[in-house]
CSV table of C-alpha atoms in Angstrom, one decimal:
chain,number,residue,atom,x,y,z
A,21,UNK,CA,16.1,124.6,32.7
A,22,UNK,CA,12.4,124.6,33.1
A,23,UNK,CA,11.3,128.4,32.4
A,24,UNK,CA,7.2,129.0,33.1
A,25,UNK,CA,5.6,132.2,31.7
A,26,UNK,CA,1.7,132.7,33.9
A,27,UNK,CA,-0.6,132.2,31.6
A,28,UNK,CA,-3.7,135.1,31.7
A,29,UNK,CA,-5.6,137.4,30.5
A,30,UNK,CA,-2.5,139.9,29.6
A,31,UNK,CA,-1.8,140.8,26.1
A,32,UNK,CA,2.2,139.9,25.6
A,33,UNK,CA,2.7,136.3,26.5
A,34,UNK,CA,3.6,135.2,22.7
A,35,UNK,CA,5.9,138.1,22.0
A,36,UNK,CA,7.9,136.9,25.7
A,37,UNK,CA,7.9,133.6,24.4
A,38,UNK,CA,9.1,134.7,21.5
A,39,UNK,CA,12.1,136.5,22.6
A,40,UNK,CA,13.3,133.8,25.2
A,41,UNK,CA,12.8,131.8,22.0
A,42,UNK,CA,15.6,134.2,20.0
A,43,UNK,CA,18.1,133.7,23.4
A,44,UNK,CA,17.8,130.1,22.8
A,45,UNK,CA,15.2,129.3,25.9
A,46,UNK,CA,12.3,127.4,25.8
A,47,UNK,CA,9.5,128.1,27.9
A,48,UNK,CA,5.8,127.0,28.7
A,49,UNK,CA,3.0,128.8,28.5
A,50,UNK,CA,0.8,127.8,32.0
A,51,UNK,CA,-1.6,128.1,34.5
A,52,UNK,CA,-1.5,125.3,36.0
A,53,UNK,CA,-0.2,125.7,39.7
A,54,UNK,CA,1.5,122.7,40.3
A,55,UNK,CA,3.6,123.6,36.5
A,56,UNK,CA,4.2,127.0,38.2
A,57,UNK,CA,5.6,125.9,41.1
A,58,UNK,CA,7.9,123.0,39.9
A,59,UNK,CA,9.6,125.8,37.2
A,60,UNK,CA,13.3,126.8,37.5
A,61,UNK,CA,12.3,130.5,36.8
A,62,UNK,CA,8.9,131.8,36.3
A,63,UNK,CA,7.6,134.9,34.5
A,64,UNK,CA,5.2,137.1,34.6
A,65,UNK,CA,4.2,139.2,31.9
A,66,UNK,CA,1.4,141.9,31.4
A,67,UNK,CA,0.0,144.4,29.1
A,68,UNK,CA,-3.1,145.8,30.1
A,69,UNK,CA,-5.3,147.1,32.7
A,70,UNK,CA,-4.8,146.3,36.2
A,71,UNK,CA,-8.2,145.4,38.5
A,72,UNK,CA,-9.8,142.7,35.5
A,73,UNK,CA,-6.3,141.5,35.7
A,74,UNK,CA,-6.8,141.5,39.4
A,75,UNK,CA,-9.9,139.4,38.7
A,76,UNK,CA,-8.9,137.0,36.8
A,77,UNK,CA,-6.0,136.1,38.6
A,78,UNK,CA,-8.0,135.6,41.9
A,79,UNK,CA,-10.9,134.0,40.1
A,80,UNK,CA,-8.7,131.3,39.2
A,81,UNK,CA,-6.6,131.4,42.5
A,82,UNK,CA,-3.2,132.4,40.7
A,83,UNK,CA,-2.7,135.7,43.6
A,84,UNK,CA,-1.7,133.2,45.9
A,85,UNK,CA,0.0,131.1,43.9
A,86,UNK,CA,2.6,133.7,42.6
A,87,UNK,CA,2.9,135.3,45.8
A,88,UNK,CA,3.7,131.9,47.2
A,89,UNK,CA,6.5,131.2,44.4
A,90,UNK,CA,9.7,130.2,45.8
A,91,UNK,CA,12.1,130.9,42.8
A,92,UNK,CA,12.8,133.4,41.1
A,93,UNK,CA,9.9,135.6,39.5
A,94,UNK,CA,10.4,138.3,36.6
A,95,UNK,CA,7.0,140.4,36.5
A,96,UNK,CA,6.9,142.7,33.3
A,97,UNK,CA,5.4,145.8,32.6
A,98,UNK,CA,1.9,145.6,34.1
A,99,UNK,CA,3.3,142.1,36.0
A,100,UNK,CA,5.3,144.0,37.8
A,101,UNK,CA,2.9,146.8,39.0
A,102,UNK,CA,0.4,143.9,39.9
A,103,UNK,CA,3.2,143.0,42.1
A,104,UNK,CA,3.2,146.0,44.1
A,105,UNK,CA,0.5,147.2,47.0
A,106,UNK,CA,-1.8,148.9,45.4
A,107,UNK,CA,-3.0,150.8,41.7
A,108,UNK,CA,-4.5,153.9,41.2
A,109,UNK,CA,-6.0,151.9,38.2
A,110,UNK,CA,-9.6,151.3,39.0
A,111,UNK,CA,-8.2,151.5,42.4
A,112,UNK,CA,-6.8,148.1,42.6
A,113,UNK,CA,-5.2,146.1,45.4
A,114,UNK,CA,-2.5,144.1,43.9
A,115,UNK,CA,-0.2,141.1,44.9
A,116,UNK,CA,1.9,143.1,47.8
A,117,UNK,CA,5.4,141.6,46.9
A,118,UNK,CA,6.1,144.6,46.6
A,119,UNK,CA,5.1,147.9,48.9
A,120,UNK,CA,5.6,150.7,46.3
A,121,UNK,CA,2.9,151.8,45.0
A,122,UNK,CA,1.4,152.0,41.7
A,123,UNK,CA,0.1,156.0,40.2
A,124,UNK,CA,-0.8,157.5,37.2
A,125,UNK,CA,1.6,160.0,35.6
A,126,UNK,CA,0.1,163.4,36.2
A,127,UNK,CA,2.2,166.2,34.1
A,128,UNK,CA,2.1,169.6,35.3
A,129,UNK,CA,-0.7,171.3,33.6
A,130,UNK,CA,0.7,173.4,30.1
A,131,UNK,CA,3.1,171.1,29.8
A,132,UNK,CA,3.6,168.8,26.6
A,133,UNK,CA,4.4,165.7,28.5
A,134,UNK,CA,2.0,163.0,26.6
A,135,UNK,CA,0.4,160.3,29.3
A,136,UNK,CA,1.2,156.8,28.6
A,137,UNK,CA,4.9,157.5,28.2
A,138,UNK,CA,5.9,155.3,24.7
A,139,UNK,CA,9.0,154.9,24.0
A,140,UNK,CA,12.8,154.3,24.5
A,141,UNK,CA,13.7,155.8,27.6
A,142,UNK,CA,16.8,155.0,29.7
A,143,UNK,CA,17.5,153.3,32.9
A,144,UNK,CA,19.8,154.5,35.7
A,145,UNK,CA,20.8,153.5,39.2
A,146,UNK,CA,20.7,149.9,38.2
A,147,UNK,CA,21.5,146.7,40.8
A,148,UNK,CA,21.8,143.1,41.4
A,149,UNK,CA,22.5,140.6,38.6
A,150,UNK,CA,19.5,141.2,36.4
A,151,UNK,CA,21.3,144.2,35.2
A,152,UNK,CA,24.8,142.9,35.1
A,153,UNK,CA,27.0,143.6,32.2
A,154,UNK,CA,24.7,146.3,31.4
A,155,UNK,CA,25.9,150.1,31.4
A,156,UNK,CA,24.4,153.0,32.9
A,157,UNK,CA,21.2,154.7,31.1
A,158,UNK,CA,20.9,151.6,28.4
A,159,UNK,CA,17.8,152.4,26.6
A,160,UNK,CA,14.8,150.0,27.2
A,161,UNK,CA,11.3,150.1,25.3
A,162,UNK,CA,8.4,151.7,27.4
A,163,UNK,CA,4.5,151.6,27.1
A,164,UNK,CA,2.8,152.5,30.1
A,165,UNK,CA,0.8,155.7,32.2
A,166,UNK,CA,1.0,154.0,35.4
A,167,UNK,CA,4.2,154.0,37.4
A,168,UNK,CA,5.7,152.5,40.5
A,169,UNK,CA,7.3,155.0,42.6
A,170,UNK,CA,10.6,155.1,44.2
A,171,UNK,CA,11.1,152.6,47.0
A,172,UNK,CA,13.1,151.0,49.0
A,173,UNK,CA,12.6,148.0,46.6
A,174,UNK,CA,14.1,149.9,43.7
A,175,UNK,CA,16.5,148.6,41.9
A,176,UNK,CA,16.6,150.9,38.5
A,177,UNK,CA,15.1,153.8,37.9
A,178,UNK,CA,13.7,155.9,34.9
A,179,UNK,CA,12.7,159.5,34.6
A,180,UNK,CA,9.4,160.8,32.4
A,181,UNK,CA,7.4,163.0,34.8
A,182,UNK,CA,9.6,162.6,37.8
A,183,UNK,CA,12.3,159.7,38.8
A,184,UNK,CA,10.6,156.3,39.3
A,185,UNK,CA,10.9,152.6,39.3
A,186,UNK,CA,11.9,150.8,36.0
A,187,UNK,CA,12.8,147.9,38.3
A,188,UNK,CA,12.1,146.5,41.7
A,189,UNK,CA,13.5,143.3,43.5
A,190,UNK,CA,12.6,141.5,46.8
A,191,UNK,CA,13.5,138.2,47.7
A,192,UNK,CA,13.1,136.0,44.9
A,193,UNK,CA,10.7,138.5,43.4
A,194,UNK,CA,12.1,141.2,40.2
A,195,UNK,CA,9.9,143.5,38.2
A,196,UNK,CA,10.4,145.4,35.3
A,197,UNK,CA,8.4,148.0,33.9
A,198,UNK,CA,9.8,148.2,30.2
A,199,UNK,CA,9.3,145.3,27.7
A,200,UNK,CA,12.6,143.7,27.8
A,201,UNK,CA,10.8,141.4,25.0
A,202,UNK,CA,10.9,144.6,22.9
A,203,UNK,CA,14.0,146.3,24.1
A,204,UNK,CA,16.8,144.7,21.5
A,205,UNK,CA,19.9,143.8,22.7
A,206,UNK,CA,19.9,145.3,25.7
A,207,UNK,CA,16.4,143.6,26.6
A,208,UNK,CA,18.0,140.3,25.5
A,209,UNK,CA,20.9,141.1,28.1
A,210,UNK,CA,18.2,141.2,30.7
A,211,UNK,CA,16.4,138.1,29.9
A,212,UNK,CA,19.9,136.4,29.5
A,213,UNK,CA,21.0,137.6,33.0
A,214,UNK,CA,17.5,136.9,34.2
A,215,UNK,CA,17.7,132.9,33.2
A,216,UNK,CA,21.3,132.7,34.0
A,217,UNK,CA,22.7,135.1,36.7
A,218,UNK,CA,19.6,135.6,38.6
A,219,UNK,CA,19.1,133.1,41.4
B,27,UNK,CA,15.0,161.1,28.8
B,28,UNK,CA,12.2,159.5,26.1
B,29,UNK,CA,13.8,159.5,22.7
B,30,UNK,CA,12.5,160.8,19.3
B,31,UNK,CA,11.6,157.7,17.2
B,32,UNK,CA,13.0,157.2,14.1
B,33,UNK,CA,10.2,154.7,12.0
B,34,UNK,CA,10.9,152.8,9.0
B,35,UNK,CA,8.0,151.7,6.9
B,36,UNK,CA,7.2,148.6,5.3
B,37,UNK,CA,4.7,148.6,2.4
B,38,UNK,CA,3.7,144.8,1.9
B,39,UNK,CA,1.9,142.7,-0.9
B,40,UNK,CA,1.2,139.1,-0.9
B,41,UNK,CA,3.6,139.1,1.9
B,42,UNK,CA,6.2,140.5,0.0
B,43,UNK,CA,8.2,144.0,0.9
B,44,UNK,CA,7.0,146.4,-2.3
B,45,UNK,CA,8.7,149.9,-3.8
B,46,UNK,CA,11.5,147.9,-3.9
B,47,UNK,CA,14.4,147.7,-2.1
B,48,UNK,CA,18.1,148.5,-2.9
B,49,UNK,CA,20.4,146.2,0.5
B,50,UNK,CA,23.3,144.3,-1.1
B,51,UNK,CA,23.6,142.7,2.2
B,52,UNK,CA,20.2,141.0,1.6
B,53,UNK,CA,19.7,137.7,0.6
B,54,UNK,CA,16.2,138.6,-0.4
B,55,UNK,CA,15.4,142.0,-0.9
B,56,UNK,CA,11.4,141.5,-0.9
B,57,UNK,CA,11.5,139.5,2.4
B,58,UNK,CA,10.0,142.1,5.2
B,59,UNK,CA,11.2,140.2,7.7
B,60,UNK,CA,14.7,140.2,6.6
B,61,UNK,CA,14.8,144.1,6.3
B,62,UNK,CA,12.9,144.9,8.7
B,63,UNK,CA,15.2,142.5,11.0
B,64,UNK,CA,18.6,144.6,9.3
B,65,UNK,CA,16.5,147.8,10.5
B,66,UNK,CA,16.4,146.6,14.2
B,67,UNK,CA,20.2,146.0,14.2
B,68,UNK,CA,20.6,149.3,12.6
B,69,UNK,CA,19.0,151.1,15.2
B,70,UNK,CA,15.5,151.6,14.2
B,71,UNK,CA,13.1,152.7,16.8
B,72,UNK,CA,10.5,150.6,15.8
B,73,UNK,CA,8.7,149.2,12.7
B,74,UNK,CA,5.7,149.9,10.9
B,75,UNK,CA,4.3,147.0,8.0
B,76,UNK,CA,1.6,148.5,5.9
B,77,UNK,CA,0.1,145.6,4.0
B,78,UNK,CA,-1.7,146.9,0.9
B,79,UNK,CA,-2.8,142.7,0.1
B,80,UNK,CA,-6.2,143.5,-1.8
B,81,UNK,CA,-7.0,139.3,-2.2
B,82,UNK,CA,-9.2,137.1,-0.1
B,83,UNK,CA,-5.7,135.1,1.0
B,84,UNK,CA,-5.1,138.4,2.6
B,85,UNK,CA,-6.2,137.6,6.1
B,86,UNK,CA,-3.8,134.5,6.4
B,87,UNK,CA,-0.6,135.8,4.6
B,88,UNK,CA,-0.7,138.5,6.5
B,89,UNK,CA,-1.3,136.3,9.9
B,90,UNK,CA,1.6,134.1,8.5
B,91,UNK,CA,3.7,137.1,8.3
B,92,UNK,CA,3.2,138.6,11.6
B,93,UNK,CA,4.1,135.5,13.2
B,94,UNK,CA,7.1,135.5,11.2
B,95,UNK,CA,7.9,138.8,12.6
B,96,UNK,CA,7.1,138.7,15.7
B,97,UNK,CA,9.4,135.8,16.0
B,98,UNK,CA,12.8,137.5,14.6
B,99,UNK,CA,12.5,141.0,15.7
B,100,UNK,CA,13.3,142.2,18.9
B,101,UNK,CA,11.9,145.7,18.7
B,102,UNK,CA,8.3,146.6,18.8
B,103,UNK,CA,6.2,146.6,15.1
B,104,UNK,CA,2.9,147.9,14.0
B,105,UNK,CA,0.7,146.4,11.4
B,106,UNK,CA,-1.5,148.2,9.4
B,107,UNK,CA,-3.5,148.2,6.3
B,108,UNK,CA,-7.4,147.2,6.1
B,109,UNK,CA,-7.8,145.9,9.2
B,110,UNK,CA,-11.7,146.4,9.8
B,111,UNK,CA,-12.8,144.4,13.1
B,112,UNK,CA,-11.9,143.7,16.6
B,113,UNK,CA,-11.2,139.9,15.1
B,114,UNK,CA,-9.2,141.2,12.3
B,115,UNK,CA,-6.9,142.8,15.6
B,116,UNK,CA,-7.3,140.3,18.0
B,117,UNK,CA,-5.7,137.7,14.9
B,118,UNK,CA,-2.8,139.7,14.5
B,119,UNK,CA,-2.0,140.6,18.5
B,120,UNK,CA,-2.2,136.9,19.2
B,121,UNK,CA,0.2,136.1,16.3
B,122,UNK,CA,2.9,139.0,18.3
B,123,UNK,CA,2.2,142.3,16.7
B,124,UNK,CA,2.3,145.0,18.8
B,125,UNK,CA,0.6,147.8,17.8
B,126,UNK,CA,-2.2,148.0,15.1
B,127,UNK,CA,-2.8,150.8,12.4
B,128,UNK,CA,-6.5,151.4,11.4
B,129,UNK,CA,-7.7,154.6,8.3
B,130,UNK,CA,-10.6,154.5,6.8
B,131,UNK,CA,-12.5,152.1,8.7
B,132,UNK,CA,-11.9,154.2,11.8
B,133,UNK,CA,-13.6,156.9,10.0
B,134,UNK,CA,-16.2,155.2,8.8
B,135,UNK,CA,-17.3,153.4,12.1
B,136,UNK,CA,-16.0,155.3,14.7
B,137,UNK,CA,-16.8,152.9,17.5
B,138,UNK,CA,-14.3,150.3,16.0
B,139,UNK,CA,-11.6,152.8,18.1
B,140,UNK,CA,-13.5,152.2,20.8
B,141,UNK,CA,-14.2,148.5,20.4
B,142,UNK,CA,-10.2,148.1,20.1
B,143,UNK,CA,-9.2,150.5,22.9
B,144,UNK,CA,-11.8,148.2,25.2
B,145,UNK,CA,-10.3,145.1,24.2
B,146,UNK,CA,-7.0,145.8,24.2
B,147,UNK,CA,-5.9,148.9,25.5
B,148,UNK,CA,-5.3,152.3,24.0
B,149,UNK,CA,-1.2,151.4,23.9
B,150,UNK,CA,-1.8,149.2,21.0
B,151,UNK,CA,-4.2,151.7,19.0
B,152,UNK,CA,-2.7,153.5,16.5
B,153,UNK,CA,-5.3,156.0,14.4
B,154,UNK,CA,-3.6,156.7,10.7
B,155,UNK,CA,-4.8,159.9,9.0
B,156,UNK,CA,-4.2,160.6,5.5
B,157,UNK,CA,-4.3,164.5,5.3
B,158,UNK,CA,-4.2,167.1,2.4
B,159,UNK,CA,-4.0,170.8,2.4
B,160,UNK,CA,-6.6,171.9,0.1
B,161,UNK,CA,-7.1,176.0,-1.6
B,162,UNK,CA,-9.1,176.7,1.9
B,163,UNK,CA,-6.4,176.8,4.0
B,164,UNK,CA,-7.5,173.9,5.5
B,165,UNK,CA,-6.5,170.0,6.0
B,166,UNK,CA,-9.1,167.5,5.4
B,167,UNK,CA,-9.0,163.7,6.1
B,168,UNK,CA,-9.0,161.7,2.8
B,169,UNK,CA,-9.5,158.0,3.0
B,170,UNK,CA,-9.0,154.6,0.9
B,171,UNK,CA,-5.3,155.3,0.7
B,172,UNK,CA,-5.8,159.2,-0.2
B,173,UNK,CA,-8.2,158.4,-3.4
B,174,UNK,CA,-11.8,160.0,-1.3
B,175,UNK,CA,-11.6,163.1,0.2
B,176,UNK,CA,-13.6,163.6,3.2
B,177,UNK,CA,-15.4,167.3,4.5
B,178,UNK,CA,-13.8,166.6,8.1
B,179,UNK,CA,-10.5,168.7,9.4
B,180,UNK,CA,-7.6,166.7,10.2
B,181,UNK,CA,-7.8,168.4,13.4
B,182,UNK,CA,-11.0,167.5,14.3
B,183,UNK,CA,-10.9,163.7,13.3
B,184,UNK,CA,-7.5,163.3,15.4
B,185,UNK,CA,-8.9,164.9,18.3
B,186,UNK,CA,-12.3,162.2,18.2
B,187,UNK,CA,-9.7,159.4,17.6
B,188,UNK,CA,-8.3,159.9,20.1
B,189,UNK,CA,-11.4,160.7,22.6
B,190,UNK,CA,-12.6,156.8,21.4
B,191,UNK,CA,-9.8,155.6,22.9
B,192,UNK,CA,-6.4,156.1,20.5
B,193,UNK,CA,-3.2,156.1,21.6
B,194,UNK,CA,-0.7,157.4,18.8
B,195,UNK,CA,-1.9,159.4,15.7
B,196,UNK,CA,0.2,158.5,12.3
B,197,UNK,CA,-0.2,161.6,10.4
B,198,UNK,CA,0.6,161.4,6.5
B,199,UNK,CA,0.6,164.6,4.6
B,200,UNK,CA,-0.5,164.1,1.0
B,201,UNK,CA,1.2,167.0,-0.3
B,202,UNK,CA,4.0,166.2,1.1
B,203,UNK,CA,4.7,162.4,0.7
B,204,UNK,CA,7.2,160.9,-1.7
B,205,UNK,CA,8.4,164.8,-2.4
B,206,UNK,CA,11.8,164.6,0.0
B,207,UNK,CA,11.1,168.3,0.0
B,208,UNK,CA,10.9,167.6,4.1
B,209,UNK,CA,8.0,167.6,6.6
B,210,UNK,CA,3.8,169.1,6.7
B,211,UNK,CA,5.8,171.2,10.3
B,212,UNK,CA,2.3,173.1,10.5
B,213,UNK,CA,-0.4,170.2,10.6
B,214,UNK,CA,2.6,168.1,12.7
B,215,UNK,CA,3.0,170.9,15.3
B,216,UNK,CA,-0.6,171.6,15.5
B,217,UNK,CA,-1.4,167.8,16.2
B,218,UNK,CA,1.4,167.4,18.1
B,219,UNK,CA,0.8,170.2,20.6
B,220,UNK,CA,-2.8,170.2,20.9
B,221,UNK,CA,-3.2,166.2,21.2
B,222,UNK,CA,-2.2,164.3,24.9
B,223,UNK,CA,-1.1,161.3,22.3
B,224,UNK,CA,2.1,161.4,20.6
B,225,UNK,CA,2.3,162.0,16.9
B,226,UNK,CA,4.0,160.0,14.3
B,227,UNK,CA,5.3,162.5,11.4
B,228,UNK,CA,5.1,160.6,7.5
B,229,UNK,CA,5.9,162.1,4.3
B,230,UNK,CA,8.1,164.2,2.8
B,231,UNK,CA,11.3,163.5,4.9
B,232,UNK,CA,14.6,163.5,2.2
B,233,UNK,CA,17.2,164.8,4.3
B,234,UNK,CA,18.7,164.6,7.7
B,235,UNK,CA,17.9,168.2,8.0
B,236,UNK,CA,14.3,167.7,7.7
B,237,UNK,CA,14.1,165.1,10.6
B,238,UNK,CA,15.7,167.9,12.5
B,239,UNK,CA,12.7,170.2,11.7
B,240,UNK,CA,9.9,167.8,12.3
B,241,UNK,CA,10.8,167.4,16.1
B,242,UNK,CA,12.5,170.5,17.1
B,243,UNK,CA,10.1,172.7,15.2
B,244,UNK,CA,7.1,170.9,14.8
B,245,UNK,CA,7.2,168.6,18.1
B,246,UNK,CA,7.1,165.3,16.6
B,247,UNK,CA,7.3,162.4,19.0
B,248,UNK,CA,8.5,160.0,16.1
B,249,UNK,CA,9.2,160.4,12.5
B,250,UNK,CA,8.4,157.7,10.2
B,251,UNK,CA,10.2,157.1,6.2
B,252,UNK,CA,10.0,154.7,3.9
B,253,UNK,CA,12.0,155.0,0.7
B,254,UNK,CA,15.2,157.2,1.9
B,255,UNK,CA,15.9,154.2,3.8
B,256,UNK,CA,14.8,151.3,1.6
B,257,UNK,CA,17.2,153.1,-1.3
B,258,UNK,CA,20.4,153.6,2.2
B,259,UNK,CA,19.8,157.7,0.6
B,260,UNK,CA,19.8,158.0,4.7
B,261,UNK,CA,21.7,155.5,6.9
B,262,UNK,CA,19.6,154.9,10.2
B,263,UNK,CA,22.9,155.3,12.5
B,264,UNK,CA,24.3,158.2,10.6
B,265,UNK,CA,20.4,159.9,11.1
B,266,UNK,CA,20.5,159.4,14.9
B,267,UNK,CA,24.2,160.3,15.4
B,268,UNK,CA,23.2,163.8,13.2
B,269,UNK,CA,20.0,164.0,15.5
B,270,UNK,CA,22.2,163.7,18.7
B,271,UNK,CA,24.5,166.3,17.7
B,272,UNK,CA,21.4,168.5,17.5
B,273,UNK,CA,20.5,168.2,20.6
B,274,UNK,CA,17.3,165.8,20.0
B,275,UNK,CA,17.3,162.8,22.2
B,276,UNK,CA,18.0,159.6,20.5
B,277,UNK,CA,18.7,155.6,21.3
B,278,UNK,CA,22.0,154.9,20.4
């Protein structure tokens, strides 16, 4: 199987690699559109901030070539809010795969709730194949203060704050907000089901 | 709900895991990579290496390691331990570490926290503080691995850190590192509570008991031991099943 990771300027593209690597998958590092498009599976990683990600990607074209993608696409972390409408981040428009939108986590004032949430949080409400074998409120690794809320694109949730998405799915498009690169065996479960179950 | 993290910590020479190490199960006790990847399966939270290398190789064993690392362990790591530039970080990001520790080159040029947070985001930034309560009453920042005292507060340094741009605060009490007689609770709870970041608790933790303390008490967001774990005086699964029982949150 031909797996493509998009190549940018997001911070966790090795330590994907990497993991896919410990599963036993090899992948290719691109940005190249026609190496994109002829992949099996593509994903999209992302640790960062969202509007010079926003930049980069339409400076070199890449919007429309991921929101063109035909197979399956696993956006991660910040991938997967770049996917969604729109980012209170530097007040970003983003891909529009998907139509939730993107916020910052705003605790209710006296409260000790720290903003980015980091940590091992769990996941709940969980759907389609990406989560399959996987049971209810498995713990996944989270680093991020901006969150996509509920939708009807949801497919997992998490709570820190209030309920929100830890997943989303349309189409042939998935997001994930944790780092399923950094989430152990249950992260490896996802990847798995990702390159084998997903399709 | 987020968990409490419970952090082992790796102190490194030459690439080598130091302090010694007591895992029958290991083929190679000083191998970091092979303890720290017995840690994952364990159940550690997470992973902190603190390379203490003082040579000129230093740069390039420790590059060599995080790759290594990065490419066997699936839970997130910090490096730490003289890193001085936004090219010493950028080296060890692109070689898969997560998260990277700077001390006393934070304190001495401030802007380096804000350099980092720029490039790479505040989630990777973590500011370590080496703290001791002196006669005053007071804790002071004390740098080059707790050998030069400093006339700043604890307080006051973590609170700037964190305005440049970091995102955890590693807090190591002096007085109460390598003792096992548990926790600093009062410099923890007063960081913990008074800083939007979360705080990383070091020194002093011997028993089960005393992890208790640090979160319920003093409001820890992770807990972080070296040698109680290196010498199995405290299993890792055995820890979080205890922590559970209490009530504290945990990844099991």
């Amino acid at each position: 199987m031909n797996i493509a990771i998009v190549k940018y300027n997001a911070g966790n593209i090795q330590s994907v690699l990497y993991a896919l690597e410990r599963i036993g998958v090899e992948a290719q590092v691109t940005d190249d559109t026609a190496a994109l498009q002829a992949a099996d599976k593509v994903i999209f990683p992302g640790v960062g901030e969202a509007s010079s990600a926003m930049h980069y990607l339409k400076q070199r074209g890449l919007d429309e070539v991921i929101t063109g993608l035909k197979q399956p696409v696993l956006g991660i972390c910040l991938g997967m809010q770049l996917m969604c409408a729109y980012s209170e981040e530097n007040n970003t428009n983003c891909l529009g795969i998907f139509e939730e939108k993107v916020k910052l986590f705003t605790p209710a004032a006296g409260s000790n709730i720290k903003v980015p949430q980091i940590g091992w949080n769990n996941i709940f409400d969980l759907q389609t194949p990406l989560f399959s074998g996987l049971p209810e409120n498995s713990y996944c690794y989270f680093v991020h203060g901006y969150y996509a809320a509920l939708g009807k694109h949801t497919i997992g949730k998490a709570d820190y704050v209030q309920p929100y998405s830890a997943s989303l799915h349309r189409d042939n498009f998935y997001g994930v907000q944790f780092h399923p690169e950094k989430s152990a065996a249950v992260g490896e479960q996802i990847l798995r089901n990702f390159i084998t179950k997903v399709v | 709900m987020l968990t409490k993290r419970i952090i082992p910590c790796l102190d490194i020479k030459d690439g080598r895991t130091v302090k010694g190490v007591n895992f029958e199960s290991l083929r190679d006790a000083g191998d970091p990579v092979e303890l720290g990847a017995l840690y994952a399966q364990q159940g550690a939270d997470e992973l902190v290496f603190l390379d203490i290398t003082a040579t000129n190789e230093k740069r390039k064993t420790l590059r060599e390691l995080v790759n290594r690392i990065s490419h066997h362990i699936n839970i997130p790591f910090t490096v730490g331990g003289g890193i001085s530039s936004v090219e010493d970080v950028q080296l060890l990001l692109q070689n898969g570490a997560d998260k990277i520790s700077v001390n006393t080159a934070a304190f001495n040029n401030p802007q380096l926290i804000r350099s980092l947070e720029k490039e790479f985001g505040s989630q990777c930034v973590v500011l370590a503080i080496d703290t001791r309560l002196e006669a005053d009453g007071e804790w002071y920042v004390y740098l080059n691995g707790g050998r030069v005292k400093t006339e700043t507060r604890c307080i006051d340094w973590a609170k700037k850190g964190v305005e440049l741009g970091a995102g955890e605060i590693l807090l190591t009490s002096m007085n109460h590192d390598g003792t096992k007689q548990g926790f600093a609770l009062d410099i923890t709870r007063t960081l913990a509570t008074q800083l939007p970041v979360p705080v990383i608790a070091s020194g002093g933790g011997g028993t089960m008991e005393h992890f208790v303390d640090v979160f319920h008490n003093a409001h820890a967001d992770a807990a972080l031991a070296a040698s109680i774990f290196h010498f199995k005086e405290i299993g890792i699964p055995d820890l979080k099943q205890y922590l559970k029982e209490k009530d504290i949150e945990v990844r099991l």
